[in-house]
Amino acid sequence: MQTRAQTTSRGLKAAALAIVLVTATGPVTAQSYMANSADEVTQVARLFGTAELDLSGSDGRPMVRGQINGTNYGILMYGCEGSFGCDSVQFFASFGTPSNGLDFLNQWNADKRFAAAYRNDSGDVILQYNANIDLGVSRANFEDTMDIWRLTLGQFVDRLNGLPEGTTSGTLGTTSAPSK
């Protein structure tokens, strides 16, 4: 049989453990998750280069126009209500008719996991990378997504220019929304 002191002691230990668990997991909620707004996407993009928000982007969608390491790019936002509650983003860069053919694009697509390249009806080469942000995503996760785009964009520009991947040079790229 337990004494009243033992029961109280167990109860206090359980309460202390509960407080520790709640405190340890508490900050992960409201403060570290993005609201999936065009403004927050733009703020993260600015950590990697220039970025300006265009609320009258392609098809009325919010769009970020920016530059990373001298290469222009854009971010289209989908499923937004105005500039809030966006459920996905599409990173893209458009490169005006480089001499690289379909073999180049097919090899890129075979080699790379995160971004696909294609030639549009105008003959421009488009690099695009889609990301789901529906139901919330942590800011750290979206920063990592943006960093993957930065690295991938640099590798693509290097390959377009015949340079070893990782050089991340080049001034190609436009921020007009890709046409299909």
PDB file of N, CA and C in Angstrom, residues 108-151:
ATOM      1  N   TRP A 108      19.864  16.130 -68.371  1.00  0.00           N
ATOM      2  CA  TRP A 108      19.634  16.871 -67.115  1.00  0.00           C
ATOM      3  C   TRP A 108      18.515  16.214 -66.315  1.00  0.00           C
ATOM      4  N   ASN A 109      17.391  15.939 -66.977  1.00  0.00           N
ATOM      5  CA  ASN A 109      16.243  15.355 -66.287  1.00  0.00           C
ATOM      6  C   ASN A 109      16.545  13.962 -65.749  1.00  0.00           C
ATOM      7  N   ALA A 110      17.379  13.225 -66.437  1.00  0.00           N
ATOM      8  CA  ALA A 110      17.758  11.891 -65.963  1.00  0.00           C
ATOM      9  C   ALA A 110      18.701  11.980 -64.760  1.00  0.00           C
ATOM     10  N   ASP A 111      19.550  13.002 -64.743  1.00  0.00           N
ATOM     11  CA  ASP A 111      20.561  13.141 -63.693  1.00  0.00           C
ATOM     12  C   ASP A 111      20.052  13.798 -62.425  1.00  0.00           C
ATOM     13  N   LYS A 112      19.048  14.638 -62.536  1.00  0.00           N
ATOM     14  CA  LYS A 112      18.652  15.487 -61.414  1.00  0.00           C
ATOM     15  C   LYS A 112      17.323  15.063 -60.821  1.00  0.00           C
ATOM     16  N   ARG A 113      17.195  15.261 -59.542  1.00  0.00           N
ATOM     17  CA  ARG A 113      16.020  14.823 -58.806  1.00  0.00           C
ATOM     18  C   ARG A 113      14.994  15.933 -58.581  1.00  0.00           C
ATOM     19  N   PHE A 114      15.435  17.155 -58.342  1.00  0.00           N
ATOM     20  CA  PHE A 114      14.529  18.186 -57.858  1.00  0.00           C
ATOM     21  C   PHE A 114      13.963  19.130 -58.906  1.00  0.00           C
ATOM     22  N   ALA A 115      14.599  19.334 -60.012  1.00  0.00           N
ATOM     23  CA  ALA A 115      14.094  20.292 -61.002  1.00  0.00           C
ATOM     24  C   ALA A 115      14.136  19.668 -62.386  1.00  0.00           C
ATOM     25  N   ALA A 116      13.146  20.012 -63.178  1.00  0.00           N
ATOM     26  CA  ALA A 116      13.054  19.500 -64.544  1.00  0.00           C
ATOM     27  C   ALA A 116      13.261  20.649 -65.525  1.00  0.00           C
ATOM     28  N   ALA A 117      13.794  20.308 -66.677  1.00  0.00           N
ATOM     29  CA  ALA A 117      14.020  21.294 -67.734  1.00  0.00           C
ATOM     30  C   ALA A 117      13.305  20.829 -68.993  1.00  0.00           C
ATOM     31  N   TYR A 118      12.795  21.798 -69.734  1.00  0.00           N
ATOM     32  CA  TYR A 118      12.137  21.494 -71.007  1.00  0.00           C
ATOM     33  C   TYR A 118      12.252  22.709 -71.920  1.00  0.00           C
ATOM     34  N   ARG A 119      11.950  22.501 -73.173  1.00  0.00           N
ATOM     35  CA  ARG A 119      11.915  23.583 -74.150  1.00  0.00           C
ATOM     36  C   ARG A 119      10.451  23.906 -74.397  1.00  0.00           C
ATOM     37  N   ASN A 120      10.066  25.183 -74.256  1.00  0.00           N
ATOM     38  CA  ASN A 120       8.671  25.564 -74.459  1.00  0.00           C
ATOM     39  C   ASN A 120       8.380  25.804 -75.954  1.00  0.00           C
ATOM     40  N   ASP A 121       7.143  26.164 -76.245  1.00  0.00           N
ATOM     41  CA  ASP A 121       6.731  26.370 -77.642  1.00  0.00           C
ATOM     42  C   ASP A 121       7.508  27.478 -78.333  1.00  0.00           C
ATOM     43  N   SER A 122       8.042  28.429 -77.566  1.00  0.00           N
ATOM     44  CA  SER A 122       8.828  29.530 -78.134  1.00  0.00           C
ATOM     45  C   SER A 122      10.285  29.143 -78.345  1.00  0.00           C
ATOM     46  N   GLY A 123      10.666  27.964 -77.909  1.00  0.00           N
ATOM     47  CA  GLY A 123      12.049  27.515 -78.054  1.00  0.00           C
ATOM     48  C   GLY A 123      12.928  27.852 -76.863  1.00  0.00           C
ATOM     49  N   ASP A 124      12.364  28.541 -75.857  1.00  0.00           N
ATOM     50  CA  ASP A 124      13.142  28.861 -74.659  1.00  0.00           C
ATOM     51  C   ASP A 124      13.284  27.623 -73.786  1.00  0.00           C
ATOM     52  N   VAL A 125      14.392  27.542 -73.086  1.00  0.00           N
ATOM     53  CA  VAL A 125      14.603  26.463 -72.130  1.00  0.00           C
ATOM     54  C   VAL A 125      14.084  26.936 -70.779  1.00  0.00           C
ATOM     55  N   ILE A 126      13.250  26.123 -70.152  1.00  0.00           N
ATOM     56  CA  ILE A 126      12.658  26.438 -68.859  1.00  0.00           C
ATOM     57  C   ILE A 126      13.167  25.423 -67.832  1.00  0.00           C
ATOM     58  N   LEU A 127      13.626  25.931 -66.706  1.00  0.00           N
ATOM     59  CA  LEU A 127      13.962  25.090 -65.559  1.00  0.00           C
ATOM     60  C   LEU A 127      12.901  25.366 -64.511  1.00  0.00           C
ATOM     61  N   GLN A 128      12.273  24.324 -63.986  1.00  0.00           N
ATOM     62  CA  GLN A 128      11.256  24.548 -62.959  1.00  0.00           C
ATOM     63  C   GLN A 128      11.337  23.498 -61.863  1.00  0.00           C
ATOM     64  N   TYR A 129      10.904  23.945 -60.683  1.00  0.00           N
ATOM     65  CA  TYR A 129      10.953  23.128 -59.476  1.00  0.00           C
ATOM     66  C   TYR A 129       9.703  23.459 -58.670  1.00  0.00           C
ATOM     67  N   ASN A 130       8.886  22.462 -58.389  1.00  0.00           N
ATOM     68  CA  ASN A 130       7.632  22.652 -57.661  1.00  0.00           C
ATOM     69  C   ASN A 130       7.772  22.194 -56.222  1.00  0.00           C
ATOM     70  N   ALA A 131       7.105  22.923 -55.322  1.00  0.00           N
ATOM     71  CA  ALA A 131       7.133  22.557 -53.906  1.00  0.00           C
ATOM     72  C   ALA A 131       5.757  22.748 -53.295  1.00  0.00           C
ATOM     73  N   ASN A 132       5.347  21.778 -52.508  1.00  0.00           N
ATOM     74  CA  ASN A 132       4.081  21.829 -51.782  1.00  0.00           C
ATOM     75  C   ASN A 132       4.293  22.571 -50.465  1.00  0.00           C
ATOM     76  N   ILE A 133       3.450  23.574 -50.213  1.00  0.00           N
ATOM     77  CA  ILE A 133       3.507  24.272 -48.927  1.00  0.00           C
ATOM     78  C   ILE A 133       2.134  24.266 -48.257  1.00  0.00           C
ATOM     79  N   ASP A 134       1.232  23.447 -48.769  1.00  0.00           N
ATOM     80  CA  ASP A 134      -0.119  23.364 -48.225  1.00  0.00           C
ATOM     81  C   ASP A 134      -0.071  22.817 -46.796  1.00  0.00           C
ATOM     82  N   LEU A 135      -0.978  23.253 -45.975  1.00  0.00           N
ATOM     83  CA  LEU A 135      -1.134  22.815 -44.585  1.00  0.00           C
ATOM     84  C   LEU A 135       0.021  23.235 -43.698  1.00  0.00           C
ATOM     85  N   GLY A 136       0.821  24.169 -44.150  1.00  0.00           N
ATOM     86  CA  GLY A 136       1.899  24.708 -43.332  1.00  0.00           C
ATOM     87  C   GLY A 136       3.226  24.009 -43.574  1.00  0.00           C
ATOM     88  N   VAL A 137       4.262  24.786 -43.510  1.00  0.00           N
ATOM     89  CA  VAL A 137       5.620  24.282 -43.645  1.00  0.00           C
ATOM     90  C   VAL A 137       6.480  25.146 -42.733  1.00  0.00           C
ATOM     91  N   SER A 138       7.460  24.536 -42.108  1.00  0.00           N
ATOM     92  CA  SER A 138       8.305  25.329 -41.211  1.00  0.00           C
ATOM     93  C   SER A 138       9.157  26.281 -42.039  1.00  0.00           C
ATOM     94  N   ARG A 139       9.517  27.374 -41.443  1.00  0.00           N
ATOM     95  CA  ARG A 139      10.373  28.346 -42.136  1.00  0.00           C
ATOM     96  C   ARG A 139      11.713  27.695 -42.479  1.00  0.00           C
ATOM     97  N   ALA A 140      12.251  26.903 -41.569  1.00  0.00           N
ATOM     98  CA  ALA A 140      13.527  26.216 -41.835  1.00  0.00           C
ATOM     99  C   ALA A 140      13.399  25.289 -43.038  1.00  0.00           C
ATOM    100  N   ASN A 141      12.262  24.598 -43.142  1.00  0.00           N
ATOM    101  CA  ASN A 141      12.050  23.714 -44.284  1.00  0.00           C
ATOM    102  C   ASN A 141      11.973  24.521 -45.581  1.00  0.00           C
ATOM    103  N   PHE A 142      11.269  25.654 -45.567  1.00  0.00           N
ATOM    104  CA  PHE A 142      11.166  26.451 -46.793  1.00  0.00           C
ATOM    105  C   PHE A 142      12.506  27.087 -47.139  1.00  0.00           C
ATOM    106  N   GLU A 143      13.284  27.474 -46.142  1.00  0.00           N
ATOM    107  CA  GLU A 143      14.632  27.978 -46.423  1.00  0.00           C
ATOM    108  C   GLU A 143      15.468  26.886 -47.091  1.00  0.00           C
ATOM    109  N   ASP A 144      15.323  25.651 -46.639  1.00  0.00           N
ATOM    110  CA  ASP A 144      16.035  24.531 -47.258  1.00  0.00           C
ATOM    111  C   ASP A 144      15.555  24.310 -48.690  1.00  0.00           C
ATOM    112  N   THR A 145      14.245  24.431 -48.918  1.00  0.00           N
ATOM    113  CA  THR A 145      13.691  24.320 -50.265  1.00  0.00           C
ATOM    114  C   THR A 145      14.282  25.401 -51.170  1.00  0.00           C
ATOM    115  N   MET A 146      14.365  26.608 -50.650  1.00  0.00           N
ATOM    116  CA  MET A 146      14.949  27.718 -51.416  1.00  0.00           C
ATOM    117  C   MET A 146      16.424  27.468 -51.694  1.00  0.00           C
ATOM    118  N   ASP A 147      17.143  26.884 -50.752  1.00  0.00           N
ATOM    119  CA  ASP A 147      18.552  26.577 -50.952  1.00  0.00           C
ATOM    120  C   ASP A 147      18.727  25.481 -52.008  1.00  0.00           C
ATOM    121  N   ILE A 148      17.837  24.503 -52.029  1.00  0.00           N
ATOM    122  CA  ILE A 148      17.886  23.482 -53.082  1.00  0.00           C
ATOM    123  C   ILE A 148      17.690  24.151 -54.438  1.00  0.00           C
ATOM    124  N   TRP A 149      16.749  25.098 -54.531  1.00  0.00           N
ATOM    125  CA  TRP A 149      16.553  25.834 -55.789  1.00  0.00           C
ATOM    126  C   TRP A 149      17.820  26.602 -56.161  1.00  0.00           C
ATOM    127  N   ARG A 150      18.433  27.274 -55.204  1.00  0.00           N
ATOM    128  CA  ARG A 150      19.663  28.029 -55.470  1.00  0.00           C
ATOM    129  C   ARG A 150      20.753  27.130 -56.041  1.00  0.00           C
ATOM    130  N   LEU A 151      20.951  25.994 -55.395  1.00  0.00           N
ATOM    131  CA  LEU A 151      21.985  25.056 -55.865  1.00  0.00           C
ATOM    132  C   LEU A 151      21.653  24.489 -57.234  1.00  0.00           C
TER     133      LEU A 151
END
